[in-house]
Amino acid sequence: MSNKNLLKIAFLSLFVSFQIQASDPVSGQIIATKSCDRCHGEFGISDDTDTPHLASQSVSYIIKQLQDYKSKVRGDKNMYKRAKKLDNQQMNDIATWYESQLLPETNILLRKNIKTPSLVNKGDVNRGIPPCDLCHGKDGKTSIGSTPVLAGQQFGYLLSTMEYFADGSRSNDPGGAVQGIIKKLSDVEIEALAVYYSELGGREAEE
């Protein structure tokens, strides 16, 4: 086989590989409408305080959670049934769709006037707790790698998620970093953080 033909095959293989990996938010929206909207709401905005908003979450965070559900690293029968049907391309498409959606603020004054817990911007050196904004940003919207956006997330979901990390029933955080920190927090501190981040997005922290 000539070098010219080999180069052509290599180019076509690279092109096909790129096409498979490229995200398609339109396809993601179609899948999300069929499989995700019932719980997570249209455009990834949930009406249930215990079900997370997916709008504005990063591609890497959503893909990681779907993969963890699929491999049962993160336990949830309902999510497992859905995630196991998705291939990597579909996960990427869904994640890209949700990342492109905006989570609307409902009360800007609430966000401006909220009191910031010291754990958010100072942490607690004596307990070895770094400030939350180190990873989640001062606006609660920073997403580093698979770090989730917290501003405007549902209060009930934030509260239950931190409680799950604290009691060990959830442990899919990279390196166990989040679990290690939350285990050091009191119930009062956990609730205060859940209230803060939900209201940081201009949303009332309704139980």
Coordinates of C-alpha atoms in Angstrom, one line a residue:
M1 CA 0.0 0.0 0.0
S2 CA 1.4 3.4 -0.9
N3 CA 2.3 6.1 1.6
K4 CA -0.4 8.3 0.0
N5 CA -3.1 5.7 0.7
L6 CA -1.8 5.2 4.3
L7 CA -2.0 8.9 4.9
K8 CA -5.6 8.9 3.5
I9 CA -6.6 6.1 5.8
A10 CA -5.0 7.8 8.8
F11 CA -6.8 11.1 7.9
L12 CA -10.1 9.3 7.6
S13 CA -9.6 7.5 10.9
L14 CA -8.7 10.8 12.6
F15 CA -11.8 12.5 11.1
V16 CA -14.1 9.7 12.2
S17 CA -12.6 9.8 15.7
F18 CA -13.2 13.5 15.9
Q19 CA -16.7 13.2 14.7
I20 CA -17.5 10.6 17.4
Q21 CA -16.0 12.8 20.2
A22 CA -17.5 16.1 19.0
S23 CA -20.5 17.0 21.1
D24 CA -24.0 17.6 19.7
P25 CA -26.2 19.6 22.1
V26 CA -29.2 19.2 19.8
S27 CA -29.0 15.4 20.2
G28 CA -28.4 16.0 23.9
Q29 CA -31.6 18.0 24.2
I30 CA -33.6 15.3 22.5
I31 CA -32.2 12.7 24.9
A32 CA -32.7 15.0 27.9
T33 CA -36.3 15.7 26.9
K34 CA -37.0 12.0 26.7
S35 CA -35.1 10.7 29.7
C36 CA -34.3 13.6 32.1
D37 CA -37.0 16.3 32.0
R38 CA -39.5 14.4 34.1
C39 CA -37.3 14.7 37.2
H40 CA -34.8 17.5 36.4
G41 CA -37.2 19.8 34.7
E42 CA -37.3 21.4 31.3
F43 CA -33.9 23.0 30.4
G44 CA -32.5 21.4 33.5
I45 CA -34.4 23.5 36.0
S46 CA -36.0 21.3 38.6
D47 CA -39.3 22.1 40.4
D48 CA -38.4 19.6 43.3
T49 CA -36.2 20.9 46.0
D50 CA -34.7 17.5 46.5
T51 CA -33.8 17.0 42.8
P52 CA -30.8 19.0 41.5
H53 CA -30.9 21.6 38.7
L54 CA -28.6 20.5 35.9
A55 CA -28.6 23.8 34.0
S56 CA -25.1 25.4 33.9
Q57 CA -23.3 22.4 35.3
S58 CA -20.1 21.7 33.5
V59 CA -19.7 19.0 30.9
S60 CA -17.0 17.3 33.0
Y61 CA -19.1 17.2 36.1
I62 CA -22.2 15.8 34.4
I63 CA -20.3 13.2 32.5
K64 CA -18.5 12.0 35.7
Q65 CA -21.8 11.7 37.6
L66 CA -23.4 9.7 34.7
Q67 CA -20.4 7.4 34.5
D68 CA -20.4 6.9 38.3
Y69 CA -24.1 6.0 38.2
K70 CA -23.5 3.6 35.3
S71 CA -20.7 1.9 37.1
K72 CA -22.6 2.0 40.4
V73 CA -19.9 4.1 42.1
R74 CA -22.7 6.4 42.9
G75 CA -25.8 4.6 44.0
D76 CA -29.3 5.3 42.7
K77 CA -31.5 2.7 41.1
N78 CA -33.4 5.2 39.0
M79 CA -30.3 6.9 37.7
Y80 CA -28.6 3.6 37.1
K81 CA -31.4 2.5 34.8
R82 CA -31.0 5.6 32.7
A83 CA -27.2 5.9 32.7
K84 CA -26.5 2.3 31.7
K85 CA -28.3 2.9 28.4
L86 CA -26.1 5.8 27.5
D87 CA -22.8 5.5 25.6
N88 CA -20.0 8.1 26.0
Q89 CA -21.1 10.1 23.0
Q90 CA -24.7 10.4 24.4
M91 CA -23.3 11.4 27.8
N92 CA -21.2 14.1 26.2
D93 CA -24.1 15.4 24.2
I94 CA -26.4 15.6 27.2
A95 CA -23.7 17.3 29.3
T96 CA -23.1 19.9 26.6
W97 CA -26.8 20.6 26.4
Y98 CA -27.1 21.2 30.1
E99 CA -23.9 23.3 30.4
S100 CA -25.3 25.7 27.8
Q101 CA -28.5 26.3 29.8
L102 CA -28.7 29.2 32.2
L103 CA -30.1 28.9 35.7
P104 CA -32.3 32.0 36.2
E105 CA -31.9 34.2 39.3
T106 CA -35.3 34.8 40.9
N107 CA -34.3 37.4 43.5
I108 CA -31.3 39.5 42.9
L109 CA -31.6 41.4 46.2
L110 CA -31.6 38.2 48.1
R111 CA -28.3 37.3 46.5
K112 CA -26.8 40.7 47.1
N113 CA -27.8 40.8 50.8
I114 CA -27.0 37.3 51.8
K115 CA -24.5 36.9 54.7
T116 CA -21.5 34.8 53.8
P117 CA -20.6 32.0 56.3
S118 CA -17.0 32.1 57.3
L119 CA -16.4 28.6 56.0
V120 CA -17.1 29.9 52.5
N121 CA -14.3 32.5 52.3
K122 CA -12.1 31.6 55.3
G123 CA -12.5 27.9 56.1
D124 CA -11.3 26.7 59.5
V125 CA -7.5 26.3 59.8
N126 CA -7.8 24.7 63.2
R127 CA -9.9 21.8 61.8
G128 CA -8.0 21.7 58.5
I129 CA -11.0 22.9 56.5
P130 CA -10.1 25.0 53.4
P131 CA -12.5 27.7 52.2
C132 CA -15.3 26.5 50.0
D133 CA -14.6 29.3 47.4
L134 CA -11.2 27.9 46.8
C135 CA -12.8 25.3 44.5
H136 CA -16.3 26.6 43.9
G137 CA -15.4 30.3 43.4
K138 CA -16.5 33.4 45.2
D139 CA -19.7 33.5 43.1
G140 CA -20.3 29.7 43.7
K141 CA -20.3 29.2 39.9
T142 CA -16.7 28.2 39.4
S143 CA -16.3 24.7 38.0
I144 CA -12.8 23.2 38.1
G145 CA -12.7 19.8 36.5
S146 CA -15.5 17.8 37.9
T147 CA -16.3 20.4 40.6
P148 CA -20.1 21.3 40.6
V149 CA -21.6 24.7 40.3
L150 CA -23.3 25.4 43.7
A151 CA -24.9 28.9 43.3
G152 CA -28.7 28.6 42.9
Q153 CA -28.7 24.8 43.4
Q154 CA -31.8 23.4 45.2
F155 CA -31.6 23.7 49.0
G156 CA -32.9 20.2 49.7
Y157 CA -30.5 18.6 47.3
L158 CA -27.5 20.5 48.7
L159 CA -28.5 19.6 52.2
S160 CA -29.1 15.9 51.5
T161 CA -25.9 15.6 49.4
M162 CA -23.7 17.0 52.2
E163 CA -25.4 14.7 54.7
Y164 CA -24.7 11.7 52.4
F165 CA -21.0 12.7 52.2
A166 CA -20.9 13.1 55.9
D167 CA -22.4 9.7 56.7
G168 CA -20.4 8.0 53.9
S169 CA -23.4 6.9 51.8
R170 CA -22.0 9.0 49.0
S171 CA -18.3 8.8 48.3
N172 CA -17.7 9.5 44.6
D173 CA -15.8 12.8 45.1
P174 CA -12.3 12.7 43.6
G175 CA -9.8 11.6 46.2
G176 CA -12.4 11.8 48.9
A177 CA -11.6 15.5 49.4
V178 CA -15.2 16.7 49.8
Q179 CA -16.2 13.8 52.1
G180 CA -13.2 14.4 54.3
I181 CA -14.1 18.1 54.7
I182 CA -17.9 17.6 55.3
K183 CA -17.3 14.9 57.9
K184 CA -15.7 17.7 60.0
L185 CA -18.8 20.0 59.8
S186 CA -21.7 20.2 62.3
D187 CA -25.3 19.8 61.2
V188 CA -25.8 23.5 61.7
E189 CA -22.8 24.3 59.5
I190 CA -24.0 22.0 56.8
E191 CA -27.5 23.6 56.8
A192 CA -26.0 27.1 56.7
L193 CA -23.9 26.2 53.6
A194 CA -26.9 24.7 51.9
V195 CA -29.0 27.9 52.6
Y196 CA -26.1 30.1 51.5
Y197 CA -25.4 28.5 48.1
S198 CA -29.1 28.1 47.2
E199 CA -29.7 31.8 48.0
L200 CA -26.5 32.8 46.3
G201 CA -28.2 32.1 43.0
G202 CA -31.2 34.3 44.0
R203 CA -33.4 31.4 45.0
E204 CA -35.2 31.0 48.3
A205 CA -34.0 28.1 50.4
E206 CA -37.3 26.3 50.7
E207 CA -37.4 23.0 52.6

